[in-house]
Coordinates of C-alpha atoms in Angstrom, one line a residue:
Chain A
X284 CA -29.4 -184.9 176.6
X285 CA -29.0 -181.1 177.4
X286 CA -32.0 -179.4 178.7
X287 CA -32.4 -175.7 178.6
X288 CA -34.7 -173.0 180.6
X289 CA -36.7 -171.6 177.3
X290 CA -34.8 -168.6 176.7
X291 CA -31.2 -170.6 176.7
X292 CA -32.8 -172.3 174.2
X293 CA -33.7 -169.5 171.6
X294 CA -30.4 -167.8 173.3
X295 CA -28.5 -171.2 171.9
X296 CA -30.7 -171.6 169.1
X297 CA -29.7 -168.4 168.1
X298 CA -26.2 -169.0 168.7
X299 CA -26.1 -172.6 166.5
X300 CA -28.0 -170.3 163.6
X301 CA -24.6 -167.5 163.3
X302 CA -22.2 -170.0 163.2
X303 CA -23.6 -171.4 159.7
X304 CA -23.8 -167.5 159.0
X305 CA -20.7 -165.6 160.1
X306 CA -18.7 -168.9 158.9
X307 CA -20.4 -168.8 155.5
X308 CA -20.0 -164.9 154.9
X309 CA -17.3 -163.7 157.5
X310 CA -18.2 -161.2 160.3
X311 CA -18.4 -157.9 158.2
X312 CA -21.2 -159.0 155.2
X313 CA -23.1 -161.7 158.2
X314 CA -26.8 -160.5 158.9
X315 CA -28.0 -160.8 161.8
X316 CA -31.8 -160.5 160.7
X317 CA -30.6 -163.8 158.9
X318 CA -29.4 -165.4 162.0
X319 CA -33.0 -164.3 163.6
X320 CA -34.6 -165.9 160.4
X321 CA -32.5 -169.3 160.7
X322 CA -33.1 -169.2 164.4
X323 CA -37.0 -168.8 163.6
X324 CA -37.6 -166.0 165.8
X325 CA -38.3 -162.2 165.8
X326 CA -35.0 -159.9 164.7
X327 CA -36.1 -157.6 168.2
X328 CA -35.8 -161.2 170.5
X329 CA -32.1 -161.4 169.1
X330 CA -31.5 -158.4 170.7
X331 CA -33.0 -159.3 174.1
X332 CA -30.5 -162.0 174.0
X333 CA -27.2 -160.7 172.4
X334 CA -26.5 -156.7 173.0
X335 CA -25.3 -156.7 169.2
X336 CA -23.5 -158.8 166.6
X337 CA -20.3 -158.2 167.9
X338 CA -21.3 -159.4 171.1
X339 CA -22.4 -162.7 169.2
X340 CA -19.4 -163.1 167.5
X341 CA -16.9 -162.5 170.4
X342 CA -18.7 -165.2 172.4
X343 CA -18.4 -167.6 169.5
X344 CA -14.6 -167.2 168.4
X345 CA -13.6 -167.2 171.7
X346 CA -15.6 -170.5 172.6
X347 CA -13.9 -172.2 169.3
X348 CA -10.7 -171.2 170.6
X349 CA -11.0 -172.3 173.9
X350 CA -12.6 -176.3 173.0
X351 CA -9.8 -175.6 170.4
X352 CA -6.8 -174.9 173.0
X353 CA -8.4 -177.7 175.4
X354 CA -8.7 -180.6 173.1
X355 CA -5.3 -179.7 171.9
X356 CA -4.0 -179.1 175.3
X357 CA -5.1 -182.3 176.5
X358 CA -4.2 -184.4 174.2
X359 CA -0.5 -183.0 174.9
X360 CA -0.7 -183.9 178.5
X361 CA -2.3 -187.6 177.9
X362 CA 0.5 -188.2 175.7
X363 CA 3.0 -186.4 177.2
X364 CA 5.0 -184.7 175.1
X365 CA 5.3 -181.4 176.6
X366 CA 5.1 -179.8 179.9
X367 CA 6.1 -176.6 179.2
X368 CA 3.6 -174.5 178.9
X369 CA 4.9 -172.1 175.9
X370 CA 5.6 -175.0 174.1
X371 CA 2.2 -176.0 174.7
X372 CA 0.5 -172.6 173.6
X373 CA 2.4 -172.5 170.7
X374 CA 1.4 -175.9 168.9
X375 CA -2.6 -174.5 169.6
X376 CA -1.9 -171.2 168.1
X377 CA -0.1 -173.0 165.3
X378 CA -3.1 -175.5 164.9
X379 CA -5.3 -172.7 165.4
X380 CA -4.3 -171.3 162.3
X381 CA -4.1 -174.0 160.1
X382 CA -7.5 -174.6 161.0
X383 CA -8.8 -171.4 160.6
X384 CA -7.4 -171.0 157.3
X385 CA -8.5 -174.6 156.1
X386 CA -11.8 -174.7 157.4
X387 CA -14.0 -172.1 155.3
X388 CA -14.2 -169.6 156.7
X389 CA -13.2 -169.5 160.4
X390 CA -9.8 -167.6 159.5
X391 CA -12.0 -164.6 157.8
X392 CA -14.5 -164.4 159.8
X393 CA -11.9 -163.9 163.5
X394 CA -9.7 -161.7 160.6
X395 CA -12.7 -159.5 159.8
X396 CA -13.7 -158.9 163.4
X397 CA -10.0 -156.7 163.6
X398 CA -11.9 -154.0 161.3
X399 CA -14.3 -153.4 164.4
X400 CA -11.2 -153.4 167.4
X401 CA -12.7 -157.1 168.7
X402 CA -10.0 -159.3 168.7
X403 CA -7.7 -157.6 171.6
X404 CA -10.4 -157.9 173.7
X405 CA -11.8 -162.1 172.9
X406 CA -11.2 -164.0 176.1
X407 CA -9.3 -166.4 174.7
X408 CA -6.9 -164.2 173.3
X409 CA -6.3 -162.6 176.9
X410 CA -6.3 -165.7 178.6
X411 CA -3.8 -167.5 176.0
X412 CA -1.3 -164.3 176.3
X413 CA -1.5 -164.3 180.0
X414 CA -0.2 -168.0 180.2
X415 CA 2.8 -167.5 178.6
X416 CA 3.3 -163.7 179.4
X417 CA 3.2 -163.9 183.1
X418 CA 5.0 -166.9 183.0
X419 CA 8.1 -165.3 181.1
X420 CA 7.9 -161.7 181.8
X421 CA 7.5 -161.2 186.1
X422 CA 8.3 -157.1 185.5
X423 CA 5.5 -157.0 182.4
X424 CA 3.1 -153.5 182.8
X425 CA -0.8 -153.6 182.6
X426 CA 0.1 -150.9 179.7
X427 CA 2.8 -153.7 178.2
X428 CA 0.4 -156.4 178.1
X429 CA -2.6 -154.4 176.5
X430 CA -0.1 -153.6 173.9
X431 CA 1.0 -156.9 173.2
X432 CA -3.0 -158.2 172.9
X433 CA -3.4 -155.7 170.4
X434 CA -0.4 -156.3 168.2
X435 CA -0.5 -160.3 168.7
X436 CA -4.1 -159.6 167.6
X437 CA -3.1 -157.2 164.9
X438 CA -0.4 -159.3 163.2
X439 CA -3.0 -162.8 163.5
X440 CA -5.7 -161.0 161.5
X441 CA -3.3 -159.6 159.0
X442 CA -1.4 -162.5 158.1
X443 CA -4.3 -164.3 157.9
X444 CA -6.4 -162.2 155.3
X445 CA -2.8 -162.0 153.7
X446 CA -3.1 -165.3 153.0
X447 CA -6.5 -166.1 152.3
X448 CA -6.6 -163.0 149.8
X449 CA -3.8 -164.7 148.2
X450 CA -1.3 -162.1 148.5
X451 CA 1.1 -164.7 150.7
X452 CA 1.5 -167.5 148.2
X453 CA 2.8 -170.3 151.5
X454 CA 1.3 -173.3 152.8
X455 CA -1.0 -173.0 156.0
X456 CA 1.7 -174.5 157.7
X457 CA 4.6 -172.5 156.6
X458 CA 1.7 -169.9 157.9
X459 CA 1.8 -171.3 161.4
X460 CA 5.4 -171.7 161.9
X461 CA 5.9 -167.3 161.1
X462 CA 2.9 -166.9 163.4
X463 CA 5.0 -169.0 166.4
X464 CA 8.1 -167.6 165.3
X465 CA 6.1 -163.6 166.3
X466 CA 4.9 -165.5 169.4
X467 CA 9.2 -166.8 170.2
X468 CA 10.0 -163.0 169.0
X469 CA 7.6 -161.0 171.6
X470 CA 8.7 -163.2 174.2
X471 CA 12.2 -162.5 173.3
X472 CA 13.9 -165.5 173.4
X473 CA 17.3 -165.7 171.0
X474 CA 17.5 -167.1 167.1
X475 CA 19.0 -169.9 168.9
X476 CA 16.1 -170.9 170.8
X477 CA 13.3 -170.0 168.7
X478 CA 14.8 -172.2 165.6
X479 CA 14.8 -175.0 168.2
X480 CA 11.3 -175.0 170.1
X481 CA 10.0 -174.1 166.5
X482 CA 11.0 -177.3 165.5
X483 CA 9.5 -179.1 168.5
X484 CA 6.4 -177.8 168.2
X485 CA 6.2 -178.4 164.7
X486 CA 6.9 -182.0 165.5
X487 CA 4.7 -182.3 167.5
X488 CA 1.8 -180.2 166.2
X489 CA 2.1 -182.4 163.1
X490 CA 1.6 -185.4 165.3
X491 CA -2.1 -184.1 166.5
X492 CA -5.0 -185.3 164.7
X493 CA -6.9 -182.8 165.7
X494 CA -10.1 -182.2 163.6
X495 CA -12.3 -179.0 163.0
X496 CA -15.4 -179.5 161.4
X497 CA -17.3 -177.1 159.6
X498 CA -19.3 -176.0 161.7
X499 CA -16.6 -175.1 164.5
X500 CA -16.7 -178.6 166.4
X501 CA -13.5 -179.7 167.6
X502 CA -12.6 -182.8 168.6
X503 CA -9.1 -185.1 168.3
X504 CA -9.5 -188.1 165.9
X505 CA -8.6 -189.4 163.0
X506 CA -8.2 -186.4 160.1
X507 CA -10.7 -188.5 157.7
X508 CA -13.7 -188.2 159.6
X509 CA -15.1 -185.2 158.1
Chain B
X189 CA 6.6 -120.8 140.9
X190 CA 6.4 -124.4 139.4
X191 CA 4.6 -124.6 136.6
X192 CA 2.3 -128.0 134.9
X193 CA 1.0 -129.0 131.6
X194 CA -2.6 -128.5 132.1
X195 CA -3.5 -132.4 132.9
X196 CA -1.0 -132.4 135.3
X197 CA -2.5 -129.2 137.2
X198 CA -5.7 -130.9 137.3
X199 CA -4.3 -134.1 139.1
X200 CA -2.2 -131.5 141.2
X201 CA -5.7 -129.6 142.4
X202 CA -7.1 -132.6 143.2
X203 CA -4.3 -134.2 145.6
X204 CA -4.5 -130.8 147.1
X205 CA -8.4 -131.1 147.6
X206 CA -7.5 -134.7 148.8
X207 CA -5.2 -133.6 151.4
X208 CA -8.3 -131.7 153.3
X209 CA -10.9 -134.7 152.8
X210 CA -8.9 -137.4 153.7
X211 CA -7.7 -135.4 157.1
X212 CA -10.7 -134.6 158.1
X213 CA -13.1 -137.5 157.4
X214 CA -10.0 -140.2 157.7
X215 CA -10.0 -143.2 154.7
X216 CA -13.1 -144.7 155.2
X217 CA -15.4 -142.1 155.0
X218 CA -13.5 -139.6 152.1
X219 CA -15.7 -139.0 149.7
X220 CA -14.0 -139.2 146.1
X221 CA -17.2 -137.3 144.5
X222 CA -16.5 -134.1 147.8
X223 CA -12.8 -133.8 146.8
X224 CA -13.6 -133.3 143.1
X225 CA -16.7 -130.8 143.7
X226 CA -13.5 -129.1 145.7
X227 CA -11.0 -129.2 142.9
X228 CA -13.5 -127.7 140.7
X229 CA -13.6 -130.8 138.4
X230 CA -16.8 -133.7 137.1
X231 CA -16.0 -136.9 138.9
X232 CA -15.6 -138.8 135.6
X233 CA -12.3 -136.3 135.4
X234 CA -11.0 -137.9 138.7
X235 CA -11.2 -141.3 137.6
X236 CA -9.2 -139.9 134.6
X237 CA -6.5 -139.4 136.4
X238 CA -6.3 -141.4 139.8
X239 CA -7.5 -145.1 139.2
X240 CA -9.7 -145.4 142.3
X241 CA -9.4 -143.8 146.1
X242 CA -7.1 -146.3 147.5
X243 CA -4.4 -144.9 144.6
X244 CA -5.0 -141.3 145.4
X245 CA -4.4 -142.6 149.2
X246 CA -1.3 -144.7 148.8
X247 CA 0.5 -141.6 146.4
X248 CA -0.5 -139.1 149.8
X249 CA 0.5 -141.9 152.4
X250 CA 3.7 -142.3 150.1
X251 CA 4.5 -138.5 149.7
X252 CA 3.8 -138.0 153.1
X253 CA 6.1 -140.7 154.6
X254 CA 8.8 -139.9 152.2
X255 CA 9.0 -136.1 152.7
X256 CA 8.8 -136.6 156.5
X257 CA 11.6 -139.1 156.7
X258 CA 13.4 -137.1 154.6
X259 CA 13.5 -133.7 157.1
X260 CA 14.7 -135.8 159.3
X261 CA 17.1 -137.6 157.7
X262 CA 18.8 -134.2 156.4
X263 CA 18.8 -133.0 160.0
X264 CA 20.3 -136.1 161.6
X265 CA 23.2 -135.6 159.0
X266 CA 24.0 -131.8 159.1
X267 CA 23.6 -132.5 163.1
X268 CA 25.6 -135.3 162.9
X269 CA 23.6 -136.9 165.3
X270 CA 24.1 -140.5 163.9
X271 CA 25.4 -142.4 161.2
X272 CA 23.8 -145.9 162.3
X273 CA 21.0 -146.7 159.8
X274 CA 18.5 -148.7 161.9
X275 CA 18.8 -145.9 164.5
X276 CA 18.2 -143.1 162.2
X277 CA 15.1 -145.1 160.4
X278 CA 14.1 -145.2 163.9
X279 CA 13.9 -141.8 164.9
X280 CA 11.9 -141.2 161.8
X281 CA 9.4 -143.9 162.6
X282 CA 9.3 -142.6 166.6
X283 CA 8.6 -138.8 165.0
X284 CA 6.0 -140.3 162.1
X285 CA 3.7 -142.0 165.1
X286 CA 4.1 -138.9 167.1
X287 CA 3.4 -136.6 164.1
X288 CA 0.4 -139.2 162.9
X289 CA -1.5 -139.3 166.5
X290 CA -0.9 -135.4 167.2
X291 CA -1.9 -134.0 163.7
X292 CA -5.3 -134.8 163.1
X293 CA -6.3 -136.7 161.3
X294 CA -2.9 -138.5 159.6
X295 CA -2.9 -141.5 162.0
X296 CA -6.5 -142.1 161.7
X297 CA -6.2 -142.1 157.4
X298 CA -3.4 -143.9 157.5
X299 CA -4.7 -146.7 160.3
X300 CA -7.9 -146.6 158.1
X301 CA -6.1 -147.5 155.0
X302 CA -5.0 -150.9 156.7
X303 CA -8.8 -152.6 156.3
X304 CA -7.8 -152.2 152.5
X305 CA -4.8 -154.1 152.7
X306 CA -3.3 -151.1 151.7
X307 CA -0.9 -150.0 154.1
X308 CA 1.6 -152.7 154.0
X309 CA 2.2 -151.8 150.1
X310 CA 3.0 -148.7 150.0
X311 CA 6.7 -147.8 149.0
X312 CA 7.6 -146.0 151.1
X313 CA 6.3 -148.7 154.1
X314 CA 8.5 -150.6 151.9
X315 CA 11.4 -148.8 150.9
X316 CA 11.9 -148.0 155.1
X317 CA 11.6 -151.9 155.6
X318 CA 14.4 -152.5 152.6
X319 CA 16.8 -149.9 153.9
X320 CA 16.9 -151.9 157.9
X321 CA 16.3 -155.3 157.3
X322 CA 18.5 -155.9 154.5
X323 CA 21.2 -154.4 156.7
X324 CA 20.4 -156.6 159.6
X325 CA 19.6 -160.1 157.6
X326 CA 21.4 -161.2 154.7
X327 CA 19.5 -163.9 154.6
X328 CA 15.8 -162.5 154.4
X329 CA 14.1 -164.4 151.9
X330 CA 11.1 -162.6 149.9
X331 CA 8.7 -164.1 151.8
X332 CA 9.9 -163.4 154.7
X333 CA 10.2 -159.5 153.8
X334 CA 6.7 -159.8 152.6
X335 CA 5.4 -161.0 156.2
X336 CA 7.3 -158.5 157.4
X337 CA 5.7 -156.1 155.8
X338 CA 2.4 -157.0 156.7
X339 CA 3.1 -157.1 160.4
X340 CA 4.9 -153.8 160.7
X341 CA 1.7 -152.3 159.2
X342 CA -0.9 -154.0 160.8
X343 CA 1.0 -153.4 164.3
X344 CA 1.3 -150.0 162.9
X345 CA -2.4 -149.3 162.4
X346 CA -3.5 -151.0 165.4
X347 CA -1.8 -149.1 167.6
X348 CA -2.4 -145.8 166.4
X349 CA -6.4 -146.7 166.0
X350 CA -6.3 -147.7 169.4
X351 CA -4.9 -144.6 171.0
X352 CA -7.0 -142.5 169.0
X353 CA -10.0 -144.3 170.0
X354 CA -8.6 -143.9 173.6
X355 CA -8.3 -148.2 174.4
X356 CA -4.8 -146.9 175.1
X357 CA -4.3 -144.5 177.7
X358 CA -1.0 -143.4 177.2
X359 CA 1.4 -140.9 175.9
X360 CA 2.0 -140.4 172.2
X361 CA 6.0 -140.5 173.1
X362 CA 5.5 -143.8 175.1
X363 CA 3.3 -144.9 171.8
X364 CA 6.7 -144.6 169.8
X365 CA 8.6 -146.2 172.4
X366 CA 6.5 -148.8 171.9
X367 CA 6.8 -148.4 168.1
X368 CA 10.1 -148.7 168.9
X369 CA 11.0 -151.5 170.6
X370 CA 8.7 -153.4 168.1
X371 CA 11.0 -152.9 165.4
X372 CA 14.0 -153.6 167.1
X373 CA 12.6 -156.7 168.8
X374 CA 11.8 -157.6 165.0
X375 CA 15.7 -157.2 163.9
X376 CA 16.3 -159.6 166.7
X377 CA 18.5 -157.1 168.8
X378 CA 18.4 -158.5 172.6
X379 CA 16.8 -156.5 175.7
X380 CA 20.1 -155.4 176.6
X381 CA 20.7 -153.7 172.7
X382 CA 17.2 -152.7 172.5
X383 CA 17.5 -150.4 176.1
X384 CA 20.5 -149.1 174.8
X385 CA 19.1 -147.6 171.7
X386 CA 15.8 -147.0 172.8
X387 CA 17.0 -144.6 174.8
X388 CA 19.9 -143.1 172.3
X389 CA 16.4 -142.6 169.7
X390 CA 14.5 -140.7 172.2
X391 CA 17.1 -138.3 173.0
X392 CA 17.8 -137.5 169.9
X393 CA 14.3 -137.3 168.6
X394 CA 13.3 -134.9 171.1
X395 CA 15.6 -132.4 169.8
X396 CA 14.1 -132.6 166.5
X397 CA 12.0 -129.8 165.9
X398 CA 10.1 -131.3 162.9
X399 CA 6.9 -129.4 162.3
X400 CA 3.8 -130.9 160.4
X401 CA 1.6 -128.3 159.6
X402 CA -2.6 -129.4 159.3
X403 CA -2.2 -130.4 155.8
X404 CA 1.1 -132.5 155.6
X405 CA 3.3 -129.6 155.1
X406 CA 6.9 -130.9 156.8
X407 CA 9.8 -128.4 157.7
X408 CA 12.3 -128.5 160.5
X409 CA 11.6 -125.4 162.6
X410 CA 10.1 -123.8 165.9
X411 CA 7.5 -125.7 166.7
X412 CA 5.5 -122.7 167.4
X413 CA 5.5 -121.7 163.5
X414 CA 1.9 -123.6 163.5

């Protein structure tokens, strides 16, 4: 069992009480005097702990995507199919989405964090672009690869609120496979190649039982569990 | 001197009155009930005539966009500076970013729009979308337009809100480089192709002297008229 110093505990208590929140309401309508209420503390001790609510919300999508990408990542190694490490960024991201746009409502609230310049600057996002940037591009800019955060970030968040808004009538899947095909695209490999490490990750991806509960727990298993 | 029917001068007065809101406080903050106290009409009046403030926006947007791509259109031609399409729509694009980041506040309302899912629907957005990619793919589906669409203006807004906010400290020329190579990396041209005509774009665009005046007045002329 985890033990905590007292304030990591009202710092994680605080933490478990916004996930119920910013996944039931999104980022933009979530209060954090709610959170402080769920947590059963003061409104003024949340802010001892977290600078603001975008601080809080930046910590928790980019700890989904992280356990996210690792279980994921993993599970690709342990079974070996893929060493290659765009391949293996590419079925996340595209399992990344399908979960965030299955799972209420992890898909509106990281979409809704765009409206306040957030999601460039998530850890995960950063860290995921800088595996298979730096892998591909040797002569890539600081000024290139703050760009391409933005607009990877940009295009996520719009396609996604696209679809949940139910102006893009496609499956979550179908959903995924235009989101790797970007990915393919800004790396600038040809037609050619994209159509054929689409379909590998597709096979693949489809192959992963990985399972997001509601509440943002990720783990590989069987689909029926929750 | 055009003349209106008297309806039609009232929803004439109050684009006008828009023009100065909207530029100055950007979307979010415009204030429907200020730009009909400044068009001399009752609010109720407004709603007469423009549905909400998202239809007034998306007519200026349009009318904007429209007017500005066609100066420069006309000038390419009597120049006979090109007769390539995707290069032409290009130079337009390059001088709208340049025009939206340098003339406050265009690139701010038009960035702003984008939290409304408004940008990637408006015709003209469209229509310059139509007039490249059905060139370049004869096999787009309508889906794939429609994602299209949606990325273009979500990369778009998130560039231009990112400059202006200063995350992006660079150039507004090197933004519509950037701009730029975006679209041509979406028609699937290769590095080699995209160099080419990157740089064919910029030389030509810089002898453009398109003017924007302060409240989206386009000619072609000394740039010192303003």
């Amino acid at each position: 069992m985890k033990t905590y110093p007292a304030g990591d505990l009202t710092k994680e208590k605080i933490y478990e009480a916004s996930k119920e929140i910013f996944f039931r309401d999104g980022y933009k309508k979530a209060s954090m005097k709610e959170v402080s209420e769920k947590a059963g503390i003061k409104q003024s001790v949340f802010y001892y702990h977290y600078k603001n609510k975008s601080d809080l919300a930046k910590k928790l999508y980019s700890e989904f995507g992280t356990a996210h990408a690792t279980a994921i990542t993993e599970w690709i190694i342990q079974n070996k199919y893929s060493n290659d490490i765009i391949i293996t960024n590419c079925i996340c991201s595209a399992l990344l989405i399908i979960n965030s746009v299955t799972v209420p409502n992890i898909g509106r609230f990281w979409s809704e964090m765009y409206t306040d310049n957030l999601t460039a600057d998530i850890p995960f996002h950063r860290h995921f672009h800088e595996l298979i940037f730096k892998k591909r591009f040797s002569d890539f800019t600081e000024i290139d690869f703050e760009i391409f955060l933005i607009e990877a970030a940009a295009m996520n968040c719009a396609l996604i609120l696209s679809f949940l808004d139910g102006r893009l009538s496609i499956k979550p899947e179908e959903l995924a496979r235009f989101k790797i095909q970007n990915t393919l695209k800004e790396l600038s490999f040809t037609k050619q190649e994209r159509d054929e490490m689409v379909k590998e990750i597709i096979e693949i991806a489809s192959q992963i039982p990985v399972v997001c509960g509601k509440n943002f727990e990720i783990r590989i298993g069987p689909k029926h569990v929750f």
